Amino acid sequence: MGTTPTEVLAFPSIRAIVRDNGTAEVVVAGNSRVVPDGDTLQDLRNNALALVVGEAQTLQRPVRVQIEDPEGHGELVVHPDNKIESVVYEARPTRRRAQAPETTPETVASASNGTVPVVAPDPILAPSVPAAREEGTPPVENQAWVPAPKEPDTSAVDGAAAHEPASSNRPTVSDAVAPEEPLTRRSLKETSFLVSAPVLEPATQGWRGAFTRLGFRMAPSPEEVAEREDIRTVSQHWPGPRTIAVVNRKGGANKTPTVVMLSAILARYSGAATVAWDNNESQGTLGWRTEKGAHNRSVLDLIDSSTELLSPSTNAAEIAKFVHHQTADKFDVLRSDENEEGDHEVTAEEVDIAHQVLTRYYRLVVMDSGNTARAANWRRMIDHTNQLVVPVTAIEDRAEAARLTLQTLESRGGHDAELARNAVVIVSESTDAKRSMTGEALKRAKAEAQRIADGFEPFVRAVVRIPYDPALVNGPIRYEALQPATQRAWLVAAAAVAKGF
């Protein structure tokens, strides 16, 4: 593609190796450069490719790259301006355990006719092959050739039938073929011509995505397929409103960042009207971590205006007087009362009123909460909840508080216990202490997060880990400010939540 083989060989040669044990390196003239850690195989590919591009920019000339990963190997040429060409990629053959074919009348008949059942090759990453070759062209390697089925020898069957005694129990040709039933209106209803599987879109990420952009239609990697499925899950619309409660009786457990991230992802992908509600009994912090609108109204102002907002004649846009829109992440925030005295505690009846108003204007309601599971507004929030989310950081007291929160709900039985059993626990590494961690301390923190996640696994529906990200520690939270690995982890968390709807 624009370069001859002679020119390619003149380029400096680099090897980019991604191993299936979660490590990778780029080898330049015998010197190995360690690829930055990636949470997935796709991250390792992207990081390795970034190092190769940097080498091309340093040399100010194209480099030839020999690539190798657990799914295949090949070569490409990377230019200093990020242009990629001269791509060759071969997928590794998929190993399958040989299975003996099931003996059936059809397989016996095919063997007697001289035909052999053939298993089609795995089409993943395999380029399409024309149905017919021009005469004189060499055959394509590894192509299975299927012999044409022979016409059944009816004369032999007829001859055998002619010499068969009349008392024989052997079925005749006429006995073996049952008369066809006439096609009825009922069978037409049960028949459809729409049986084709949806076309899998080509890869867009990593090396496979680079090959696709060059005209080589590559199937997406398993990581990209999983990401697409998570996006499909969070993009659904459900009949009727859904309420998510984010709870942990211990402060500093990442409740507010969890509310923000779930709201942002669900609003971005589904397009459904989404509101994050700070249901703290007095003063919460959701308003501090999100964008402020052009007013200072809170949940108390919404409750005072509930009669007007619930009137059939009220326009849907009137809700904007009471919520604070997040211009980048596309959801709204209903703040808690922030008056200086802080002398009002939200009651259970006020929770009912606010929830009734919000579900009139929004499909999804994500509720932040205080630290008192005995408070009236906390318990009434649980009554309205469809999906429970329990955030926890990799610190023992936060994890213990999360366990006690779930235990409290389970002991109450009924709806509360069902929420506890169906809960999603989100174990986050985003702590202030981690910013100063390096080396062994960082490894110990990751091990502790995994230990906590494993501890919750048997008791809830799903457990998701979130990596450390400085963008989640302080200040307003924005989805686009997060690292790609963190965005991916929160998408997994949101998909786990959405599956509970």
Coordinates of N, CA and C in Angstrom, one line a residue, residues 45-214:
R45 N -2.3 -4.0 23.8 CA -2.1 -3.7 22.4 C -2.0 -2.2 22.1
N46 N -2.9 -1.5 22.7 CA -2.9 0.0 22.4 C -1.6 0.6 23.0
N47 N -1.2 0.2 24.2 CA 0.0 0.8 24.7 C 1.2 0.4 23.9
A48 N 1.3 -0.8 23.4 CA 2.4 -1.2 22.6 C 2.5 -0.4 21.3
L49 N 1.3 -0.3 20.7 CA 1.2 0.5 19.5 C 1.7 2.0 19.7
A50 N 1.3 2.5 20.9 CA 1.7 3.9 21.2 C 3.3 4.0 21.3
L51 N 3.9 3.0 21.9 CA 5.4 3.0 21.9 C 6.0 2.9 20.6
V52 N 5.4 2.2 19.7 CA 5.9 2.0 18.3 C 5.8 3.4 17.6
V53 N 4.7 4.0 17.7 CA 4.5 5.3 17.1 C 5.5 6.3 17.6
G54 N 5.7 6.3 18.9 CA 6.7 7.2 19.5 C 8.1 6.9 19.0
E55 N 8.5 5.7 18.7 CA 9.8 5.3 18.1 C 9.9 5.9 16.7
A56 N 8.8 5.8 15.9 CA 8.8 6.3 14.6 C 9.0 7.8 14.6
Q57 N 8.3 8.5 15.6 CA 8.5 9.9 15.6 C 9.9 10.3 16.1
T58 N 10.5 9.5 17.0 CA 11.9 9.8 17.4 C 12.8 9.7 16.2
L59 N 12.7 8.6 15.4 CA 13.6 8.4 14.3 C 13.2 9.3 13.1
Q60 N 12.0 9.8 13.1 CA 11.5 10.6 12.0 C 11.6 9.8 10.7
R61 N 11.3 8.5 10.7 CA 11.2 7.7 9.5 C 10.3 6.5 9.9
P62 N 9.7 5.9 8.8 CA 8.9 4.7 9.1 C 9.6 3.6 9.7
V63 N 8.9 2.8 10.5 CA 9.5 1.6 11.1 C 8.6 0.4 10.7
R64 N 9.3 -0.8 10.5 CA 8.5 -2.0 10.3 C 8.4 -2.7 11.6
V65 N 7.1 -3.1 11.9 CA 6.8 -3.7 13.2 C 6.4 -5.2 13.0
Q66 N 7.1 -6.1 13.7 CA 6.6 -7.5 13.7 C 5.8 -7.6 15.0
I67 N 4.5 -7.9 14.8 CA 3.6 -7.9 15.9 C 3.2 -9.4 16.3
E68 N 3.0 -9.6 17.5 CA 2.7 -10.9 18.0 C 1.8 -10.8 19.3
D69 N 0.7 -11.5 19.3 CA -0.1 -11.5 20.4 C -0.8 -12.9 20.5
P70 N -1.5 -13.2 21.6 CA -2.1 -14.5 21.8 C -3.1 -14.9 20.7
E71 N -3.5 -14.0 19.9 CA -4.5 -14.3 18.9 C -4.0 -14.3 17.5
G72 N -2.7 -13.9 17.2 CA -2.2 -13.9 15.9 C -0.9 -13.2 15.8
H73 N -0.4 -13.1 14.6 CA 0.9 -12.4 14.4 C 0.9 -11.8 13.0
G74 N 1.8 -10.9 12.7 CA 1.9 -10.3 11.4 C 2.9 -9.1 11.4
E75 N 2.8 -8.3 10.4 CA 3.7 -7.1 10.2 C 2.9 -5.9 9.7
L76 N 3.4 -4.7 10.1 CA 2.9 -3.5 9.6 C 3.9 -2.4 9.6
V77 N 3.7 -1.4 8.9 CA 4.6 -0.2 8.8 C 4.0 1.0 9.5
V78 N 4.7 1.6 10.4 CA 4.1 2.7 11.2 C 5.0 4.0 10.8
H79 N 4.3 5.0 10.3 CA 5.0 6.3 10.0 C 5.0 7.3 11.1
P80 N 5.8 8.2 11.1 CA 5.9 9.3 12.2 C 4.6 10.0 12.3
D81 N 3.8 10.1 11.2 CA 2.5 10.9 11.3 C 1.3 10.0 11.7
N82 N 1.6 8.8 12.3 CA 0.6 7.9 12.8 C 0.0 7.1 11.7
K83 N 0.4 7.2 10.4 CA -0.1 6.5 9.4 C 0.4 5.0 9.4
I84 N -0.5 4.1 9.2 CA -0.1 2.6 9.2 C -0.4 2.0 7.9
E85 N 0.5 1.2 7.4 CA 0.3 0.6 6.1 C 1.1 -0.8 6.0
S86 N 1.0 -1.4 4.8 CA 1.7 -2.7 4.6 C 1.3 -3.7 5.7
V87 N 0.1 -3.9 5.9 CA -0.4 -4.8 6.9 C -0.5 -6.2 6.5
V88 N 0.0 -7.2 7.3 CA -0.1 -8.6 7.1 C -0.5 -9.2 8.5
Y89 N -1.5 -9.9 8.6 CA -1.9 -10.5 9.9 C -2.5 -11.8 9.7
E90 N -2.0 -12.8 10.5 CA -2.5 -14.2 10.4 C -3.0 -14.6 11.8
A91 N -4.2 -15.0 11.8 CA -4.8 -15.5 13.1 C -4.2 -16.9 13.5
R92 N -4.1 -17.1 14.8 CA -3.6 -18.4 15.2 C -4.8 -19.4 15.0
P93 N -4.5 -20.6 14.6 CA -5.7 -21.6 14.5 C -6.2 -21.9 15.9
T94 N -7.5 -22.0 16.0 CA -8.2 -22.3 17.2 C -8.1 -23.8 17.4
R95 N -7.6 -24.2 18.6 CA -7.6 -25.6 18.9 C -8.9 -26.1 19.4
R96 N -9.4 -27.2 18.8 CA -10.6 -27.8 19.3 C -10.4 -29.2 19.5
R97 N -11.1 -29.8 20.5 CA -11.0 -31.2 20.8 C -11.8 -32.0 19.8
A98 N -11.2 -33.0 19.2 CA -11.8 -33.8 18.2 C -12.9 -34.6 18.9
Q99 N -14.1 -34.6 18.3 CA -15.2 -35.3 18.8 C -15.7 -36.4 17.7
A100 N -16.0 -37.5 18.2 CA -16.5 -38.6 17.3 C -17.9 -38.2 16.8
P101 N -18.1 -38.3 15.4 CA -19.4 -37.9 14.9 C -20.5 -38.8 15.4
E102 N -21.6 -38.2 15.7 CA -22.7 -39.0 16.2 C -23.2 -39.9 15.1
T103 N -23.5 -41.2 15.4 CA -23.9 -42.2 14.4 C -25.4 -42.0 14.3
T104 N -25.9 -41.6 13.1 CA -27.3 -41.4 12.9 C -27.6 -42.0 11.5
P105 N -28.8 -42.3 11.2 CA -29.1 -42.8 9.8 C -28.6 -41.9 8.7
E106 N -28.5 -40.5 9.0 CA -28.1 -39.6 8.0 C -26.6 -39.8 7.7
T107 N -25.8 -40.0 8.9 CA -24.3 -40.1 8.7 C -24.0 -41.4 8.0
V108 N -24.8 -42.5 8.4 CA -24.5 -43.8 7.8 C -24.8 -43.7 6.3
A109 N -25.9 -43.0 5.9 CA -26.3 -42.9 4.5 C -25.2 -42.1 3.8
S110 N -24.7 -41.0 4.4 CA -23.7 -40.2 3.7 C -22.4 -41.0 3.5
A111 N -22.0 -41.9 4.4 CA -20.9 -42.8 4.3 C -21.1 -43.8 3.1
S112 N -22.3 -44.3 3.1 CA -22.5 -45.3 2.0 C -22.5 -44.7 0.6
N113 N -22.8 -43.4 0.6 CA -22.8 -42.7 -0.7 C -21.5 -42.1 -1.1
G114 N -20.5 -42.3 -0.2 CA -19.1 -41.8 -0.6 C -18.9 -40.4 -0.2
T115 N -19.8 -39.8 0.6 CA -19.5 -38.4 1.1 C -19.0 -38.4 2.5
V116 N -18.3 -37.4 2.8 CA -17.7 -37.2 4.2 C -18.2 -35.9 4.8
P117 N -18.8 -36.0 6.0 CA -19.2 -34.7 6.6 C -18.0 -33.8 6.9
V118 N -18.1 -32.5 6.6 CA -16.9 -31.6 6.8 C -17.3 -30.5 7.7
V119 N -16.4 -30.2 8.7 CA -16.7 -29.1 9.6 C -16.1 -27.9 9.0
A120 N -17.0 -26.8 9.0 CA -16.6 -25.5 8.4 C -15.5 -24.9 9.2
P121 N -14.5 -24.3 8.6 CA -13.4 -23.6 9.4 C -14.0 -22.4 10.2
D122 N -13.4 -22.0 11.3 CA -13.8 -20.9 12.1 C -13.6 -19.6 11.3
P123 N -14.7 -18.9 11.0 CA -14.6 -17.7 10.2 C -14.0 -16.5 10.8
I124 N -13.7 -16.5 12.2 CA -13.2 -15.3 12.8 C -11.8 -15.0 12.3
L125 N -11.6 -13.7 11.9 CA -10.4 -13.2 11.4 C -10.0 -13.8 10.0
A126 N -10.8 -14.7 9.5 CA -10.5 -15.3 8.2 C -11.0 -14.4 7.1
P127 N -10.2 -14.0 6.1 CA -10.7 -13.2 5.0 C -11.7 -14.0 4.1
S128 N -12.6 -13.3 3.5 CA -13.6 -14.0 2.7 C -12.9 -14.6 1.4
V129 N -13.3 -15.8 1.0 CA -12.7 -16.5 -0.2 C -13.7 -16.6 -1.3
P130 N -13.4 -16.2 -2.5 CA -14.4 -16.3 -3.6 C -14.9 -17.7 -3.7
A131 N -16.2 -17.8 -4.2 CA -16.8 -19.0 -4.4 C -16.1 -19.9 -5.5
A132 N -15.6 -19.3 -6.5 CA -15.0 -20.0 -7.6 C -13.6 -19.4 -7.9
R133 N -12.6 -20.3 -8.3 CA -11.3 -19.8 -8.7 C -11.1 -19.9 -10.2
E134 N -10.3 -19.0 -10.7 CA -10.0 -19.0 -12.1 C -9.1 -20.2 -12.4
E135 N -9.2 -20.8 -13.5 CA -8.4 -22.0 -13.9 C -7.0 -21.6 -13.9
G136 N -6.2 -22.5 -13.3 CA -4.7 -22.2 -13.3 C -4.2 -21.6 -12.0
T137 N -5.1 -21.0 -11.2 CA -4.6 -20.3 -9.9 C -4.4 -21.4 -8.9
P138 N -3.4 -21.2 -8.0 CA -3.2 -22.2 -7.0 C -4.3 -22.3 -6.0
P139 N -4.6 -23.4 -5.4 CA -5.7 -23.5 -4.4 C -5.3 -22.7 -3.1
V140 N -6.3 -22.2 -2.4 CA -6.1 -21.5 -1.2 C -5.7 -22.5 -0.1
E141 N -4.7 -22.2 0.7 CA -4.3 -23.1 1.7 C -5.4 -23.3 2.8
N142 N -5.4 -24.5 3.4 CA -6.3 -24.8 4.5 C -7.8 -24.7 4.1
Q143 N -8.1 -24.7 2.8 CA -9.5 -24.7 2.4 C -10.0 -26.1 2.4
A144 N -11.1 -26.4 3.0 CA -11.7 -27.7 3.0 C -12.5 -27.9 1.7
W145 N -12.3 -28.9 0.9 CA -13.1 -29.2 -0.3 C -14.1 -30.2 0.0
V146 N -15.3 -29.9 -0.3 CA -16.4 -30.9 0.0 C -16.8 -31.6 -1.3
P147 N -16.7 -32.9 -1.4 CA -17.1 -33.6 -2.6 C -18.6 -33.4 -2.8
A148 N -19.0 -33.3 -4.1 CA -20.4 -33.2 -4.4 C -21.2 -34.4 -4.0
P149 N -22.3 -34.3 -3.4 CA -23.1 -35.5 -3.0 C -23.6 -36.3 -4.2
K150 N -23.5 -37.6 -4.1 CA -23.9 -38.4 -5.2 C -25.4 -38.6 -5.2
E151 N -25.9 -38.8 -6.4 CA -27.4 -39.0 -6.5 C -27.7 -40.4 -5.9
P152 N -28.7 -40.6 -5.1 CA -29.0 -41.9 -4.6 C -29.3 -42.9 -5.7
D153 N -28.8 -44.1 -5.6 CA -29.0 -45.2 -6.6 C -30.3 -45.8 -6.4
T154 N -31.3 -45.3 -7.0 CA -32.7 -45.8 -6.8 C -32.9 -47.2 -7.3
S155 N -32.1 -47.5 -8.4 CA -32.3 -48.9 -9.0 C -31.9 -49.9 -8.0
A156 N -30.8 -49.7 -7.3 CA -30.4 -50.7 -6.3 C -31.5 -50.9 -5.2
V157 N -32.1 -49.8 -4.8 CA -33.1 -49.9 -3.8 C -34.3 -50.7 -4.3
D158 N -34.7 -50.3 -5.6 CA -35.8 -51.0 -6.2 C -35.6 -52.5 -6.4
G159 N -34.3 -52.8 -6.8 CA -34.0 -54.2 -7.0 C -34.0 -55.0 -5.7
A160 N -33.5 -54.4 -4.6 CA -33.6 -55.1 -3.3 C -35.0 -55.3 -2.9
A161 N -35.8 -54.3 -3.1 CA -37.2 -54.4 -2.7 C -37.9 -55.5 -3.5
A162 N -37.5 -55.7 -4.8 CA -38.2 -56.7 -5.6 C -37.9 -58.1 -5.1
H163 N -36.7 -58.4 -4.5 CA -36.4 -59.7 -4.0 C -36.7 -59.9 -2.6
E164 N -37.3 -58.9 -1.9 CA -37.6 -59.0 -0.5 C -38.9 -59.8 -0.3
P165 N -38.9 -60.7 0.7 CA -40.1 -61.5 0.9 C -41.2 -60.5 1.4
A166 N -42.5 -60.9 1.1 CA -43.6 -60.1 1.5 C -43.8 -60.0 3.0
S167 N -43.3 -61.0 3.7 CA -43.5 -61.0 5.2 C -42.4 -60.2 5.9
S168 N -41.4 -59.6 5.2 CA -40.3 -58.9 5.8 C -40.7 -57.7 6.6
N169 N -40.1 -57.4 7.7 CA -40.4 -56.2 8.5 C -39.6 -55.0 8.0
R170 N -38.7 -55.2 7.0 CA -37.9 -54.1 6.6 C -38.8 -53.0 5.9
P171 N -38.6 -51.7 6.3 CA -39.5 -50.7 5.7 C -39.1 -50.5 4.3
T172 N -40.1 -50.2 3.5 CA -39.9 -49.9 2.1 C -39.7 -48.4 1.9
V173 N -39.4 -48.0 0.7 CA -39.2 -46.5 0.5 C -40.5 -45.8 0.7
S174 N -41.6 -46.4 0.4 CA -42.9 -45.7 0.6 C -43.2 -45.6 2.0
D175 N -42.8 -46.6 2.8 CA -43.0 -46.5 4.3 C -42.2 -45.5 5.0
A176 N -40.9 -45.3 4.5 CA -40.0 -44.3 5.1 C -40.4 -42.9 5.0
V177 N -41.1 -42.6 3.9 CA -41.5 -41.2 3.6 C -42.9 -40.9 4.0
A178 N -43.1 -40.1 5.0 CA -44.5 -39.8 5.5 C -45.1 -38.8 4.6
P179 N -46.4 -38.9 4.3 CA -47.0 -37.9 3.4 C -47.0 -36.5 4.1
E180 N -46.7 -35.5 3.3 CA -46.6 -34.1 3.8 C -48.0 -33.6 4.1
E181 N -48.0 -32.9 5.3 CA -49.3 -32.2 5.7 C -49.5 -30.9 4.9
P182 N -50.7 -30.6 4.6 CA -50.9 -29.3 3.9 C -50.5 -28.2 4.7
L183 N -50.0 -27.1 4.1 CA -49.6 -25.9 4.8 C -50.9 -25.1 5.3
T184 N -50.9 -24.8 6.6 CA -52.1 -24.2 7.1 C -51.8 -22.8 7.6
R185 N -52.8 -22.0 7.9 CA -52.6 -20.6 8.4 C -51.8 -20.6 9.7
R186 N -52.0 -21.6 10.5 CA -51.3 -21.7 11.8 C -49.8 -21.8 11.6
S187 N -49.4 -22.7 10.7 CA -48.0 -22.9 10.4 C -47.4 -21.7 9.7
L188 N -48.2 -20.9 9.0 CA -47.6 -19.7 8.4 C -47.3 -18.7 9.5
K189 N -48.1 -18.7 10.6 CA -47.8 -17.7 11.7 C -46.5 -18.1 12.4
E190 N -46.3 -19.4 12.4 CA -45.1 -19.9 13.2 C -43.8 -19.9 12.3
T191 N -43.9 -19.5 11.1 CA -42.8 -19.5 10.1 C -42.3 -18.1 9.9
S192 N -41.0 -17.9 9.8 CA -40.5 -16.6 9.5 C -39.3 -16.7 8.5
F193 N -39.2 -15.8 7.6 CA -38.0 -15.8 6.7 C -36.9 -15.0 7.4
L194 N -37.1 -14.4 8.5 CA -36.1 -13.5 9.2 C -35.3 -14.4 10.1
V195 N -34.4 -15.2 9.6 CA -33.6 -16.1 10.4 C -32.1 -15.8 10.4
S196 N -31.7 -14.8 9.6 CA -30.3 -14.5 9.5 C -29.8 -13.8 10.8
A197 N -28.6 -14.2 11.2 CA -28.0 -13.6 12.4 C -27.5 -12.2 12.0
P198 N -27.5 -11.2 13.0 CA -27.1 -9.9 12.7 C -25.6 -9.9 12.3
V199 N -25.2 -9.0 11.4 CA -23.9 -8.9 10.9 C -23.0 -8.2 12.0
L200 N -21.9 -8.9 12.3 CA -21.0 -8.4 13.3 C -20.1 -7.3 12.7
E201 N -20.2 -6.1 13.4 CA -19.5 -5.0 12.9 C -18.0 -5.2 13.0
P202 N -17.1 -4.7 12.1 CA -15.7 -5.0 12.2 C -15.1 -4.3 13.4
A203 N -13.8 -4.7 13.7 CA -13.1 -4.1 14.9 C -12.9 -2.6 14.7
T204 N -12.8 -1.9 15.8 CA -12.5 -0.5 15.8 C -11.4 -0.2 16.7
Q205 N -10.9 -1.1 17.5 CA -9.9 -0.8 18.6 C -8.6 -1.6 18.3
G206 N -7.5 -1.0 18.8 CA -6.2 -1.7 18.7 C -5.7 -2.0 17.3
W207 N -4.9 -3.1 17.2 CA -4.3 -3.4 15.9 C -5.4 -3.8 15.0
R208 N -6.4 -4.6 15.5 CA -7.5 -5.0 14.6 C -8.2 -3.8 14.0
G209 N -8.4 -2.8 14.8 CA -9.1 -1.6 14.3 C -8.2 -0.9 13.3
A210 N -6.9 -0.9 13.5 CA -6.0 -0.3 12.5 C -6.1 -1.1 11.2
F211 N -6.1 -2.4 11.2 CA -6.2 -3.2 10.0 C -7.5 -2.9 9.3
T212 N -8.6 -2.8 10.1 CA -9.9 -2.5 9.5 C -9.9 -1.2 8.7
R213 N -9.3 -0.2 9.3 CA -9.3 1.2 8.7 C -8.4 1.1 7.4
L214 N -7.6 0.1 7.3 CA -6.8 0.0 6.0 C -7.5 -0.8 5.0

